[in-house]
Amino acid sequence: MRDRIGTSIQRGLQAWNAFWFSPVQTSTLALLRIGFGLIVLFWTISLGHDLLSFYSTDGIVPSQPDFGASGEDGSWGLLGRFESDGAVIALYVVLLVAAICLTIGLGTRLAALLVFVGLISFSRRNPWVLNSGDALLHVIAFYFLIAPSGAALSVDRWLRARSRFWEFPLRSGWPLRLLQVQVSILYLTAAWDKTAGNTWREGSAVSYALRIGDLERFPVPSFVVDSLLISNALTYGTLAIELSLGVLVWNRVLRPWVLLLGVSLHLGIDYAVRVGFFSYAVIALYLVFIRPETMSAWILAVRDWVSGRLARSPAQISAADRS
Amino acid sequence: MQERLESSAAGRVLISVFLVVTVLAVAFWNLPPSELKRQGLRPLAPYVRATGLDQNWGVFAPNPRQQTLEMVARVQYADGTQGTWRLPSGNALFGAYWDYRWRKWMEWASNDAYPQLRDPAAQFVLREERGAGRRPVQVELFRRTADLPAPGYKPRQLPWRSEQFHSYIEIGAS
């Protein structure tokens, strides 16, 4: 009996180690870093339009909410302590530069830390202007604090080992696993929250969502939003895709199809609804489900294709394209 | 340093503790309102907030809003005339990537559950108006709503209703 328990514990530990600590190539994390860095960069640029309207003491929310009074222990943000316009602008510039450094992988760890601090500080200072997609950015930023995302495809790598720039060193896989678990939880929660709503259960939710005038982006054909049948299909389809992204994404065979469905769902949302950067942040996060070996092969194939094009003259390229 | 931590048994134990705490914290945070969530988050919520892992995936949940919403401010000037202030709005292609934040704020500011946002909103409008060289003395905030009937019904949007939900008079205005 004791032997059996001991064997079970040992197997459990092996499975735990295999799941979290197996070494993986850093190509997936590197590409996610570039994608996430670009999204934070554009997010920050777009914030510049209304920076002082949102974060100045003369803006729409003159001071950071009192988290102690509202029972939100643990919340913090630099702009609660430093309230001047100068501090807001300084933090903005830091975030902008840090996003560029994170994208190119220059001082990656420090850049990730500054991105995290910047995103959290703006988010806490005025939570009334942010949606779930903005929250997703600071969630991802936290995971980047612990991920060796500068180990490959980065200026850091170039400076450290120029001759081995196109290698993707092995690192323990737990940061990537943590991101995968986060994606799964995200979709299970999204689907679960919807099941409490009568419009999701009766199949009309998507029609309502697409007709909210103040959220409308590009027009959706009237036959889509006016048809109860199509609305039913889109509503139940959304629930099915979200559930699949929570559960079936762990199945290697189904994963590509589930992710493709997720990409089409989010591109559809981005087309029709003003959700800011939500769709892009989620789609970038899907990269964590692409096996690092596959990602490495794709990156090297792109490198070879680009270097092949660059090595040939324009005349050679057009002749090859014609043939 | 991280690599050294990962390669030692003690380091792996430490990382495992971090993983268990983090996954549990995120899982409890995302549970539906319940006693389990309340008890579970008692020790974990400060960690979730401090690490920025607080998240809300209830997008269009439990139901999407069944109304189109607008917020406008009617501004009275010192000379007795009136003007209207509207939310900044961009075009669909690029403007959508900055004006969604104004629309989000509008949802909160026009919601009766968040009265603390109203005076600052009116004061902001006053400052905007003064910045444009005018002399505003009073701002009235209006919530305009148009209900959306069930899919297939005509018209697709019912007539607008307008309701004043806040008034702010500049101190010292005459």
CSV table of C-alpha atoms in Angstrom, one decimal:
chain,number,residue,atom,x,y,z
A,1,MET,CA,0.0,0.0,0.0
A,2,ARG,CA,2.8,2.4,1.0
A,3,ASP,CA,4.7,1.5,-2.1
A,4,ARG,CA,1.7,2.3,-4.3
A,5,ILE,CA,1.2,5.6,-2.6
A,6,GLY,CA,4.9,6.3,-3.0
A,7,THR,CA,4.7,5.4,-6.7
A,8,SER,CA,1.7,7.6,-7.3
A,9,ILE,CA,3.4,10.6,-5.6
A,10,GLN,CA,6.4,10.0,-7.7
A,11,ARG,CA,4.4,9.8,-10.9
A,12,GLY,CA,2.5,13.0,-9.9
A,13,LEU,CA,5.8,14.8,-9.3
A,14,GLN,CA,7.1,13.6,-12.7
A,15,ALA,CA,4.0,14.8,-14.4
A,16,TRP,CA,4.2,18.1,-12.6
A,17,ASN,CA,7.8,18.5,-13.7
A,18,ALA,CA,7.1,17.5,-17.2
A,19,PHE,CA,4.2,19.9,-17.6
A,20,TRP,CA,5.8,23.0,-16.0
A,21,PHE,CA,9.6,22.5,-16.2
A,22,SER,CA,10.3,20.7,-19.5
A,23,PRO,CA,12.8,22.8,-21.4
A,24,VAL,CA,11.4,24.5,-24.5
A,25,GLN,CA,12.9,26.7,-27.2
A,26,THR,CA,12.4,30.4,-26.7
A,27,SER,CA,11.1,31.2,-30.2
A,28,THR,CA,7.4,31.3,-29.1
A,29,LEU,CA,8.1,33.7,-26.2
A,30,ALA,CA,10.3,35.8,-28.4
A,31,LEU,CA,7.6,36.3,-31.0
A,32,LEU,CA,5.0,36.9,-28.4
A,33,ARG,CA,7.3,39.6,-26.9
A,34,ILE,CA,7.5,41.3,-30.3
A,35,GLY,CA,3.8,41.2,-30.8
A,36,PHE,CA,3.0,42.3,-27.3
A,37,GLY,CA,5.6,45.1,-27.4
A,38,LEU,CA,4.0,46.4,-30.6
A,39,ILE,CA,0.5,46.3,-29.1
A,40,VAL,CA,1.7,48.2,-26.0
A,41,LEU,CA,3.5,50.7,-28.3
A,42,PHE,CA,0.4,51.5,-30.3
A,43,TRP,CA,-1.8,51.5,-27.2
A,44,THR,CA,0.6,54.1,-25.7
A,45,ILE,CA,0.6,56.2,-28.8
A,46,SER,CA,-3.2,56.1,-28.9
A,47,LEU,CA,-3.3,57.2,-25.3
A,48,GLY,CA,-1.3,60.3,-26.1
A,49,HIS,CA,-4.4,61.8,-27.8
A,50,ASP,CA,-6.1,62.2,-24.4
A,51,LEU,CA,-3.3,61.9,-21.9
A,52,LEU,CA,-4.0,65.0,-19.8
A,53,SER,CA,-7.8,64.8,-20.3
A,54,PHE,CA,-7.7,61.4,-18.6
A,55,TYR,CA,-4.8,61.7,-16.1
A,56,SER,CA,-4.3,65.3,-15.2
A,57,THR,CA,-5.7,66.7,-11.9
A,58,ASP,CA,-7.7,69.0,-14.3
A,59,GLY,CA,-9.0,65.9,-16.2
A,60,ILE,CA,-12.2,63.9,-16.1
A,61,VAL,CA,-11.0,62.1,-12.9
A,62,PRO,CA,-8.9,64.5,-10.8
A,63,SER,CA,-7.3,61.9,-8.6
A,64,GLN,CA,-6.6,58.2,-8.2
A,65,PRO,CA,-9.4,56.3,-6.4
A,66,ASP,CA,-8.9,55.7,-2.7
A,67,PHE,CA,-8.2,51.9,-2.9
A,68,GLY,CA,-8.0,51.7,0.9
A,69,ALA,CA,-11.5,53.1,1.3
A,70,SER,CA,-13.0,50.9,-1.4
A,71,GLY,CA,-11.4,47.8,0.1
A,72,GLU,CA,-9.1,47.1,-2.8
A,73,ASP,CA,-6.0,46.2,-0.8
A,74,GLY,CA,-2.9,45.6,-2.9
A,75,SER,CA,-3.7,48.1,-5.6
A,76,TRP,CA,-1.0,50.5,-6.3
A,77,GLY,CA,0.1,53.0,-9.0
A,78,LEU,CA,2.8,55.6,-9.3
A,79,LEU,CA,0.3,58.3,-10.4
A,80,GLY,CA,-1.5,58.1,-7.1
A,81,ARG,CA,1.7,59.4,-5.4
A,82,PHE,CA,3.0,61.6,-8.2
A,83,GLU,CA,0.0,63.5,-9.5
A,84,SER,CA,1.5,66.4,-11.4
A,85,ASP,CA,1.1,66.8,-15.2
A,86,GLY,CA,4.9,66.5,-15.4
A,87,ALA,CA,4.8,63.1,-13.7
A,88,VAL,CA,2.0,61.9,-16.1
A,89,ILE,CA,4.0,63.0,-19.1
A,90,ALA,CA,7.3,61.5,-17.7
A,91,LEU,CA,5.6,58.1,-17.1
A,92,TYR,CA,4.1,58.3,-20.6
A,93,VAL,CA,7.5,58.8,-22.2
A,94,VAL,CA,9.0,56.0,-20.1
A,95,LEU,CA,6.2,53.6,-21.2
A,96,LEU,CA,6.7,54.6,-24.8
A,97,VAL,CA,10.4,54.0,-24.7
A,98,ALA,CA,10.0,50.8,-22.7
A,99,ALA,CA,7.5,49.4,-25.2
A,100,ILE,CA,10.0,50.1,-28.0
A,101,CYS,CA,12.8,48.4,-26.0
A,102,LEU,CA,10.6,45.4,-25.2
A,103,THR,CA,9.7,45.0,-28.9
A,104,ILE,CA,13.3,44.9,-30.1
A,105,GLY,CA,14.5,43.1,-26.9
A,106,LEU,CA,16.9,45.8,-25.6
A,107,GLY,CA,17.4,45.5,-21.9
A,108,THR,CA,14.4,43.2,-22.1
A,109,ARG,CA,14.0,42.5,-18.3
A,110,LEU,CA,14.1,46.2,-17.4
A,111,ALA,CA,11.8,47.1,-20.3
A,112,ALA,CA,9.3,44.4,-19.2
A,113,LEU,CA,9.4,45.9,-15.7
A,114,LEU,CA,8.9,49.4,-16.9
A,115,VAL,CA,6.0,48.4,-19.2
A,116,PHE,CA,4.4,46.6,-16.3
A,117,VAL,CA,4.8,49.6,-14.0
A,118,GLY,CA,3.6,52.0,-16.6
A,119,LEU,CA,0.5,50.0,-17.6
A,120,ILE,CA,-0.5,49.3,-14.0
A,121,SER,CA,0.0,53.0,-13.0
A,122,PHE,CA,-2.2,54.3,-15.9
A,123,SER,CA,-4.8,51.6,-15.2
A,124,ARG,CA,-5.0,52.4,-11.5
A,125,ARG,CA,-5.0,56.2,-11.9
A,126,ASN,CA,-8.1,56.2,-14.0
A,127,PRO,CA,-9.9,52.8,-14.3
A,128,TRP,CA,-13.0,54.4,-15.8
A,129,VAL,CA,-11.5,54.7,-19.3
A,130,LEU,CA,-10.3,51.2,-19.7
A,131,ASN,CA,-12.0,48.0,-20.9
A,132,SER,CA,-11.2,44.3,-20.4
A,133,GLY,CA,-8.7,44.4,-23.2
A,134,ASP,CA,-6.7,47.1,-21.5
A,135,ALA,CA,-6.7,45.0,-18.3
A,136,LEU,CA,-5.4,42.1,-20.4
A,137,LEU,CA,-2.3,44.2,-21.3
A,138,HIS,CA,-1.3,44.5,-17.6
A,139,VAL,CA,-2.0,40.9,-17.0
A,140,ILE,CA,0.3,39.9,-19.9
A,141,ALA,CA,2.8,42.4,-18.7
A,142,PHE,CA,3.0,40.6,-15.3
A,143,TYR,CA,3.8,37.3,-17.0
A,144,PHE,CA,6.6,39.0,-19.0
A,145,LEU,CA,8.3,39.9,-15.7
A,146,ILE,CA,9.0,36.2,-15.2
A,147,ALA,CA,9.5,35.1,-18.8
A,148,PRO,CA,12.9,34.9,-20.5
A,149,SER,CA,11.5,36.7,-23.5
A,150,GLY,CA,14.7,38.3,-24.5
A,151,ALA,CA,16.6,35.1,-24.8
A,152,ALA,CA,16.0,35.0,-28.6
A,153,LEU,CA,15.3,37.4,-31.5
A,154,SER,CA,16.4,40.3,-29.4
A,155,VAL,CA,19.1,43.0,-29.4
A,156,ASP,CA,20.2,41.5,-26.1
A,157,ARG,CA,20.8,38.2,-27.9
A,158,TRP,CA,22.6,40.0,-30.7
A,159,LEU,CA,24.9,41.7,-28.2
A,160,ARG,CA,25.5,38.5,-26.2
A,161,ALA,CA,26.0,35.9,-29.0
A,162,ARG,CA,25.9,37.5,-32.4
A,163,SER,CA,27.0,34.3,-34.2
A,164,ARG,CA,24.2,32.3,-32.7
A,165,PHE,CA,21.5,35.0,-33.1
A,166,TRP,CA,19.2,32.6,-35.0
A,167,GLU,CA,19.2,30.0,-32.3
A,168,PHE,CA,16.5,29.7,-29.8
A,169,PRO,CA,18.1,28.6,-26.5
A,170,LEU,CA,16.2,26.1,-24.3
A,171,ARG,CA,14.6,27.5,-21.2
A,172,SER,CA,12.2,26.0,-18.6
A,173,GLY,CA,8.7,26.1,-20.0
A,174,TRP,CA,6.7,27.3,-16.9
A,175,PRO,CA,6.2,30.9,-18.0
A,176,LEU,CA,4.7,29.7,-21.3
A,177,ARG,CA,2.6,27.2,-19.4
A,178,LEU,CA,1.3,29.9,-17.1
A,179,LEU,CA,0.3,32.0,-20.1
A,180,GLN,CA,-1.5,29.0,-21.6
A,181,VAL,CA,-3.4,28.4,-18.4
A,182,GLN,CA,-4.3,32.1,-18.3
A,183,VAL,CA,-5.8,31.9,-21.8
A,184,SER,CA,-7.8,28.9,-20.9
A,185,ILE,CA,-9.2,30.5,-17.7
A,186,LEU,CA,-10.0,33.7,-19.7
A,187,TYR,CA,-12.3,31.8,-22.1
A,188,LEU,CA,-13.9,29.5,-19.5
A,189,THR,CA,-14.8,32.6,-17.5
A,190,ALA,CA,-16.1,34.5,-20.6
A,191,ALA,CA,-18.3,31.6,-21.5
A,192,TRP,CA,-19.5,31.0,-18.0
A,193,ASP,CA,-20.4,34.7,-17.4
A,194,LYS,CA,-22.5,34.7,-20.5
A,195,THR,CA,-24.6,31.6,-19.5
A,196,ALA,CA,-26.1,33.7,-16.7
A,197,GLY,CA,-27.7,36.1,-19.3
A,198,ASN,CA,-31.1,35.4,-20.9
A,199,THR,CA,-30.0,37.0,-24.3
A,200,TRP,CA,-27.2,34.4,-24.5
A,201,ARG,CA,-29.5,31.6,-23.6
A,202,GLU,CA,-32.2,32.6,-26.0
A,203,GLY,CA,-29.7,33.4,-28.8
A,204,SER,CA,-30.2,37.1,-29.4
A,205,ALA,CA,-27.1,38.5,-27.6
A,206,VAL,CA,-24.9,39.1,-30.7
A,207,SER,CA,-27.7,41.0,-32.5
A,208,TYR,CA,-28.0,43.4,-29.5
A,209,ALA,CA,-24.2,43.7,-29.2
A,210,LEU,CA,-23.9,44.6,-32.9
A,211,ARG,CA,-26.6,47.2,-32.7
A,212,ILE,CA,-25.3,49.3,-29.8
A,213,GLY,CA,-24.9,52.5,-31.6
A,214,ASP,CA,-22.2,54.0,-29.4
A,215,LEU,CA,-20.0,50.9,-29.7
A,216,GLU,CA,-20.5,50.4,-33.5
A,217,ARG,CA,-17.4,50.6,-35.6
A,218,PHE,CA,-17.9,49.4,-39.2
A,219,PRO,CA,-21.4,48.6,-40.5
A,220,VAL,CA,-22.7,45.1,-40.2
A,221,PRO,CA,-25.2,44.1,-43.0
A,222,SER,CA,-28.8,44.4,-41.7
A,223,PHE,CA,-29.7,40.9,-42.7
A,224,VAL,CA,-27.2,39.7,-40.1
A,225,VAL,CA,-28.5,41.7,-37.1
A,226,ASP,CA,-32.1,41.5,-38.1
A,227,SER,CA,-32.4,37.8,-38.6
A,228,LEU,CA,-33.2,35.8,-35.5
A,229,LEU,CA,-31.8,32.7,-37.2
A,230,ILE,CA,-28.4,34.2,-37.9
A,231,SER,CA,-28.4,35.9,-34.5
A,232,ASN,CA,-29.0,32.5,-32.9
A,233,ALA,CA,-26.2,30.9,-34.9
A,234,LEU,CA,-23.7,33.7,-34.1
A,235,THR,CA,-24.7,33.8,-30.4
A,236,TYR,CA,-24.4,30.0,-29.8
A,237,GLY,CA,-21.4,29.9,-32.1
A,238,THR,CA,-19.6,32.5,-29.9
A,239,LEU,CA,-20.3,30.4,-26.8
A,240,ALA,CA,-19.1,27.3,-28.5
A,241,ILE,CA,-15.9,29.0,-29.7
A,242,GLU,CA,-15.2,30.4,-26.2
A,243,LEU,CA,-15.8,27.0,-24.6
A,244,SER,CA,-13.5,25.4,-27.2
A,245,LEU,CA,-10.8,27.9,-26.5
A,246,GLY,CA,-11.0,27.1,-22.8
A,247,VAL,CA,-11.0,23.3,-23.2
A,248,LEU,CA,-10.3,21.9,-26.6
A,249,VAL,CA,-7.3,24.1,-27.2
A,250,TRP,CA,-5.3,21.6,-25.0
A,251,ASN,CA,-5.9,18.9,-27.7
A,252,ARG,CA,-3.1,19.0,-30.2
A,253,VAL,CA,-5.2,17.9,-33.1
A,254,LEU,CA,-8.0,20.3,-32.5
A,255,ARG,CA,-5.8,23.2,-31.4
A,256,PRO,CA,-5.1,24.8,-34.9
A,257,TRP,CA,-8.8,24.8,-35.7
A,258,VAL,CA,-9.9,26.1,-32.4
A,259,LEU,CA,-7.3,28.9,-32.6
A,260,LEU,CA,-8.4,29.8,-36.2
A,261,LEU,CA,-12.0,30.0,-34.9
A,262,GLY,CA,-10.8,32.3,-32.1
A,263,VAL,CA,-8.9,34.5,-34.6
A,264,SER,CA,-12.0,34.9,-36.8
A,265,LEU,CA,-14.2,35.6,-33.8
A,266,HIS,CA,-11.9,38.4,-32.6
A,267,LEU,CA,-11.3,39.9,-36.1
A,268,GLY,CA,-15.1,40.0,-36.4
A,269,ILE,CA,-15.4,41.8,-33.1
A,270,ASP,CA,-12.7,44.2,-34.0
A,271,TYR,CA,-14.4,45.0,-37.3
A,272,ALA,CA,-17.8,45.6,-35.8
A,273,VAL,CA,-17.3,46.9,-32.2
A,274,ARG,CA,-15.1,49.6,-30.8
A,275,VAL,CA,-13.1,47.5,-28.4
A,276,GLY,CA,-9.7,49.1,-28.7
A,277,PHE,CA,-6.8,46.7,-28.5
A,278,PHE,CA,-8.7,43.8,-27.0
A,279,SER,CA,-8.8,41.6,-30.2
A,280,TYR,CA,-5.1,42.1,-31.0
A,281,ALA,CA,-4.0,41.4,-27.4
A,282,VAL,CA,-6.0,38.1,-27.4
A,283,ILE,CA,-4.8,37.0,-30.8
A,284,ALA,CA,-1.2,37.7,-29.8
A,285,LEU,CA,-1.8,35.6,-26.8
A,286,TYR,CA,-2.8,32.7,-29.0
A,287,LEU,CA,0.9,32.4,-30.0
A,288,VAL,CA,1.6,30.6,-26.7
A,289,PHE,CA,-0.2,27.6,-28.0
A,290,ILE,CA,2.1,27.2,-31.0
A,291,ARG,CA,4.8,24.6,-30.2
A,292,PRO,CA,8.2,26.3,-29.9
A,293,GLU,CA,9.7,23.8,-32.4
A,294,THR,CA,7.1,24.7,-35.0
A,295,MET,CA,7.6,28.4,-34.2
A,296,SER,CA,11.3,28.1,-34.6
A,297,ALA,CA,10.9,26.4,-38.0
A,298,TRP,CA,8.5,29.1,-39.2
A,299,ILE,CA,10.9,31.9,-38.1
A,300,LEU,CA,13.8,30.3,-39.9
A,301,ALA,CA,11.8,29.7,-43.0
A,302,VAL,CA,10.8,33.4,-43.1
A,303,ARG,CA,14.4,34.4,-42.5
A,304,ASP,CA,15.6,32.2,-45.4
A,305,TRP,CA,12.9,33.5,-47.7
A,306,VAL,CA,13.7,37.2,-46.8
A,307,SER,CA,17.5,36.7,-47.1
A,308,GLY,CA,16.9,34.8,-50.4
A,309,ARG,CA,14.9,37.8,-51.8
A,310,LEU,CA,17.5,40.3,-50.5
A,311,ALA,CA,20.4,38.3,-52.1
A,312,ARG,CA,18.8,38.4,-55.6
A,313,SER,CA,18.5,41.4,-57.8
A,314,PRO,CA,15.1,42.9,-58.5
A,315,ALA,CA,15.3,41.5,-62.1
A,316,GLN,CA,16.0,38.0,-60.8
A,317,ILE,CA,13.1,38.2,-58.4
A,318,SER,CA,10.6,39.3,-61.0
A,319,ALA,CA,11.8,36.6,-63.4
A,320,ALA,CA,11.4,34.0,-60.7
A,321,ASP,CA,7.9,35.3,-59.8
A,322,ARG,CA,6.8,35.2,-63.5
A,323,SER,CA,8.0,31.6,-63.9
B,1,MET,CA,19.8,33.8,-12.1
B,2,GLN,CA,16.4,32.5,-13.2
B,3,GLU,CA,18.1,29.6,-14.9
B,4,ARG,CA,20.1,28.7,-11.8
B,5,LEU,CA,16.8,28.8,-9.8
B,6,GLU,CA,15.1,26.5,-12.3
B,7,SER,CA,18.0,24.0,-12.3
B,8,SER,CA,18.0,23.4,-8.5
B,9,ALA,CA,15.5,21.3,-6.6
B,10,ALA,CA,14.9,24.1,-4.0
B,11,GLY,CA,14.4,26.6,-6.8
B,12,ARG,CA,11.8,24.4,-8.5
B,13,VAL,CA,10.0,24.0,-5.2
B,14,LEU,CA,10.0,27.8,-4.9
B,15,ILE,CA,8.7,28.3,-8.5
B,16,SER,CA,6.1,25.5,-7.9
B,17,VAL,CA,4.8,27.4,-4.9
B,18,PHE,CA,4.6,30.6,-7.0
B,19,LEU,CA,2.8,28.7,-9.7
B,20,VAL,CA,0.2,27.1,-7.4
B,21,VAL,CA,-0.5,30.5,-5.7
B,22,THR,CA,-0.8,32.3,-9.0
B,23,VAL,CA,-3.0,29.8,-10.7
B,24,LEU,CA,-5.2,29.5,-7.6
B,25,ALA,CA,-5.4,33.3,-7.3
B,26,VAL,CA,-6.4,33.8,-11.0
B,27,ALA,CA,-8.9,30.9,-10.7
B,28,PHE,CA,-10.5,32.2,-7.6
B,29,TRP,CA,-10.6,35.7,-9.0
B,30,ASN,CA,-12.6,34.5,-12.0
B,31,LEU,CA,-15.0,32.3,-10.1
B,32,PRO,CA,-18.7,33.5,-10.2
B,33,PRO,CA,-19.8,35.3,-7.0
B,34,SER,CA,-19.9,32.7,-4.3
B,35,GLU,CA,-18.8,31.9,-0.8
B,36,LEU,CA,-15.9,29.8,-2.2
B,37,LYS,CA,-14.7,32.9,-4.1
B,38,ARG,CA,-15.1,35.1,-1.1
B,39,GLN,CA,-13.2,32.8,1.2
B,40,GLY,CA,-10.6,32.0,-1.4
B,41,LEU,CA,-9.9,35.6,-2.3
B,42,ARG,CA,-9.6,36.8,1.3
B,43,PRO,CA,-5.8,36.0,1.4
B,44,LEU,CA,-5.3,36.1,-2.4
B,45,ALA,CA,-7.0,39.3,-3.6
B,46,PRO,CA,-4.2,41.7,-2.5
B,47,TYR,CA,-1.7,39.5,-4.4
B,48,VAL,CA,-3.9,39.6,-7.5
B,49,ARG,CA,-4.3,43.4,-7.4
B,50,ALA,CA,-0.6,44.0,-6.6
B,51,THR,CA,0.5,41.9,-9.6
B,52,GLY,CA,-2.1,43.4,-12.0
B,53,LEU,CA,-3.7,40.0,-12.5
B,54,ASP,CA,-7.1,41.4,-11.7
B,55,GLN,CA,-9.2,40.7,-14.7
B,56,ASN,CA,-12.8,40.8,-15.9
B,57,TRP,CA,-13.9,38.7,-18.9
B,58,GLY,CA,-17.6,39.5,-18.6
B,59,VAL,CA,-17.5,41.2,-22.0
B,60,PHE,CA,-21.2,41.6,-23.1
B,61,ALA,CA,-22.1,39.5,-20.1
B,62,PRO,CA,-24.3,38.5,-18.5
B,63,ASN,CA,-26.2,40.4,-21.3
B,64,PRO,CA,-25.0,43.0,-23.8
B,65,ARG,CA,-26.5,46.4,-23.2
B,66,GLN,CA,-29.9,46.7,-24.9
B,67,GLN,CA,-29.6,50.4,-25.4
B,68,THR,CA,-27.6,52.9,-27.4
B,69,LEU,CA,-26.2,55.5,-25.1
B,70,GLU,CA,-25.1,59.1,-25.5
B,71,MET,CA,-23.9,61.7,-23.0
B,72,VAL,CA,-24.1,65.4,-23.8
B,73,ALA,CA,-23.5,68.5,-21.8
B,74,ARG,CA,-25.6,71.6,-22.2
B,75,VAL,CA,-23.5,74.6,-21.3
B,76,GLN,CA,-24.9,78.0,-20.2
B,77,TYR,CA,-22.7,81.0,-20.9
B,78,ALA,CA,-22.4,84.2,-18.9
B,79,ASP,CA,-24.0,86.1,-21.8
B,80,GLY,CA,-27.2,84.0,-21.5
B,81,THR,CA,-26.5,81.8,-24.6
B,82,GLN,CA,-26.3,78.0,-24.6
B,83,GLY,CA,-24.0,75.5,-26.3
B,84,THR,CA,-23.6,71.7,-26.4
B,85,TRP,CA,-20.5,69.7,-25.5
B,86,ARG,CA,-20.2,66.2,-27.0
B,87,LEU,CA,-17.8,63.4,-26.3
B,88,PRO,CA,-14.6,63.4,-28.4
B,89,SER,CA,-15.1,60.9,-31.3
B,90,GLY,CA,-12.8,59.6,-33.9
B,91,ASN,CA,-13.3,57.9,-37.3
B,92,ALA,CA,-14.0,54.2,-37.5
B,93,LEU,CA,-10.6,53.2,-39.0
B,94,PHE,CA,-8.1,54.8,-36.6
B,95,GLY,CA,-10.2,56.9,-34.2
B,96,ALA,CA,-11.7,53.8,-32.8
B,97,TYR,CA,-8.4,53.0,-31.1
B,98,TRP,CA,-8.6,56.1,-28.9
B,99,ASP,CA,-12.2,57.1,-28.6
B,100,TYR,CA,-13.3,53.7,-27.1
B,101,ARG,CA,-11.9,55.1,-23.8
B,102,TRP,CA,-14.2,58.1,-23.9
B,103,ARG,CA,-17.1,55.8,-24.6
B,104,LYS,CA,-16.1,53.5,-21.7
B,105,TRP,CA,-16.0,56.5,-19.4
B,106,MET,CA,-19.4,57.7,-20.6
B,107,GLU,CA,-20.9,54.4,-19.5
B,108,TRP,CA,-19.6,54.9,-16.0
B,109,ALA,CA,-20.2,58.6,-15.7
B,110,SER,CA,-23.8,58.4,-16.8
B,111,ASN,CA,-24.5,55.5,-14.5
B,112,ASP,CA,-26.4,56.4,-11.3
B,113,ALA,CA,-24.2,54.1,-9.3
B,114,TYR,CA,-21.1,56.3,-9.8
B,115,PRO,CA,-22.1,59.8,-8.8
B,116,GLN,CA,-18.5,60.7,-7.8
B,117,LEU,CA,-17.7,61.0,-11.6
B,118,ARG,CA,-20.3,63.7,-12.2
B,119,ASP,CA,-18.8,66.9,-10.7
B,120,PRO,CA,-15.4,66.2,-12.3
B,121,ALA,CA,-17.1,65.6,-15.6
B,122,ALA,CA,-18.9,68.9,-15.5
B,123,GLN,CA,-15.8,70.7,-14.3
B,124,PHE,CA,-13.8,69.2,-17.2
B,125,VAL,CA,-16.4,70.6,-19.6
B,126,LEU,CA,-16.2,74.0,-18.0
B,127,ARG,CA,-12.4,74.0,-18.4
B,128,GLU,CA,-12.7,72.9,-22.0
B,129,GLU,CA,-15.1,75.7,-22.7
B,130,ARG,CA,-13.0,78.3,-21.0
B,131,GLY,CA,-10.0,77.0,-23.0
B,132,ALA,CA,-11.9,77.7,-26.1
B,133,GLY,CA,-12.3,81.4,-25.0
B,134,ARG,CA,-15.9,81.2,-23.8
B,135,ARG,CA,-17.4,82.1,-20.4
B,136,PRO,CA,-19.4,79.1,-19.2
B,137,VAL,CA,-21.3,79.4,-15.9
B,138,GLN,CA,-23.3,76.2,-15.7
B,139,VAL,CA,-23.1,72.7,-17.1
B,140,GLU,CA,-26.1,70.2,-17.3
B,141,LEU,CA,-25.3,66.6,-18.1
B,142,PHE,CA,-27.8,64.7,-20.1
B,143,ARG,CA,-28.1,61.0,-20.7
B,144,ARG,CA,-29.7,60.0,-24.0
B,145,THR,CA,-30.8,56.5,-24.5
B,146,ALA,CA,-32.5,54.6,-27.3
B,147,ASP,CA,-33.8,51.0,-26.6
B,148,LEU,CA,-33.0,48.2,-28.9
B,149,PRO,CA,-35.9,45.8,-29.6
B,150,ALA,CA,-35.4,42.1,-30.1
B,151,PRO,CA,-33.8,41.1,-33.4
B,152,GLY,CA,-36.2,41.2,-36.4
B,153,TYR,CA,-38.5,43.9,-35.0
B,154,LYS,CA,-38.8,47.2,-36.7
B,155,PRO,CA,-37.6,49.8,-36.1
B,156,ARG,CA,-34.2,48.5,-35.1
B,157,GLN,CA,-33.9,51.2,-32.5
B,158,LEU,CA,-36.6,52.9,-30.6
B,159,PRO,CA,-36.9,56.8,-30.3
B,160,TRP,CA,-34.3,58.6,-28.2
B,161,ARG,CA,-35.1,59.6,-24.6
B,162,SER,CA,-33.3,62.4,-22.9
B,163,GLU,CA,-32.8,62.8,-19.2
B,164,GLN,CA,-30.8,65.4,-17.2
B,165,PHE,CA,-28.8,63.6,-14.5
B,166,HIS,CA,-26.5,66.3,-13.2
B,167,SER,CA,-26.2,70.0,-13.0
B,168,TYR,CA,-23.2,72.0,-11.9
B,169,ILE,CA,-23.0,75.7,-11.4
B,170,GLU,CA,-19.6,77.5,-11.4
B,171,ILE,CA,-18.9,79.0,-8.0
B,172,GLY,CA,-18.9,82.7,-8.3
B,173,ALA,CA,-20.7,82.7,-11.6
B,174,SER,CA,-23.3,85.4,-11.9
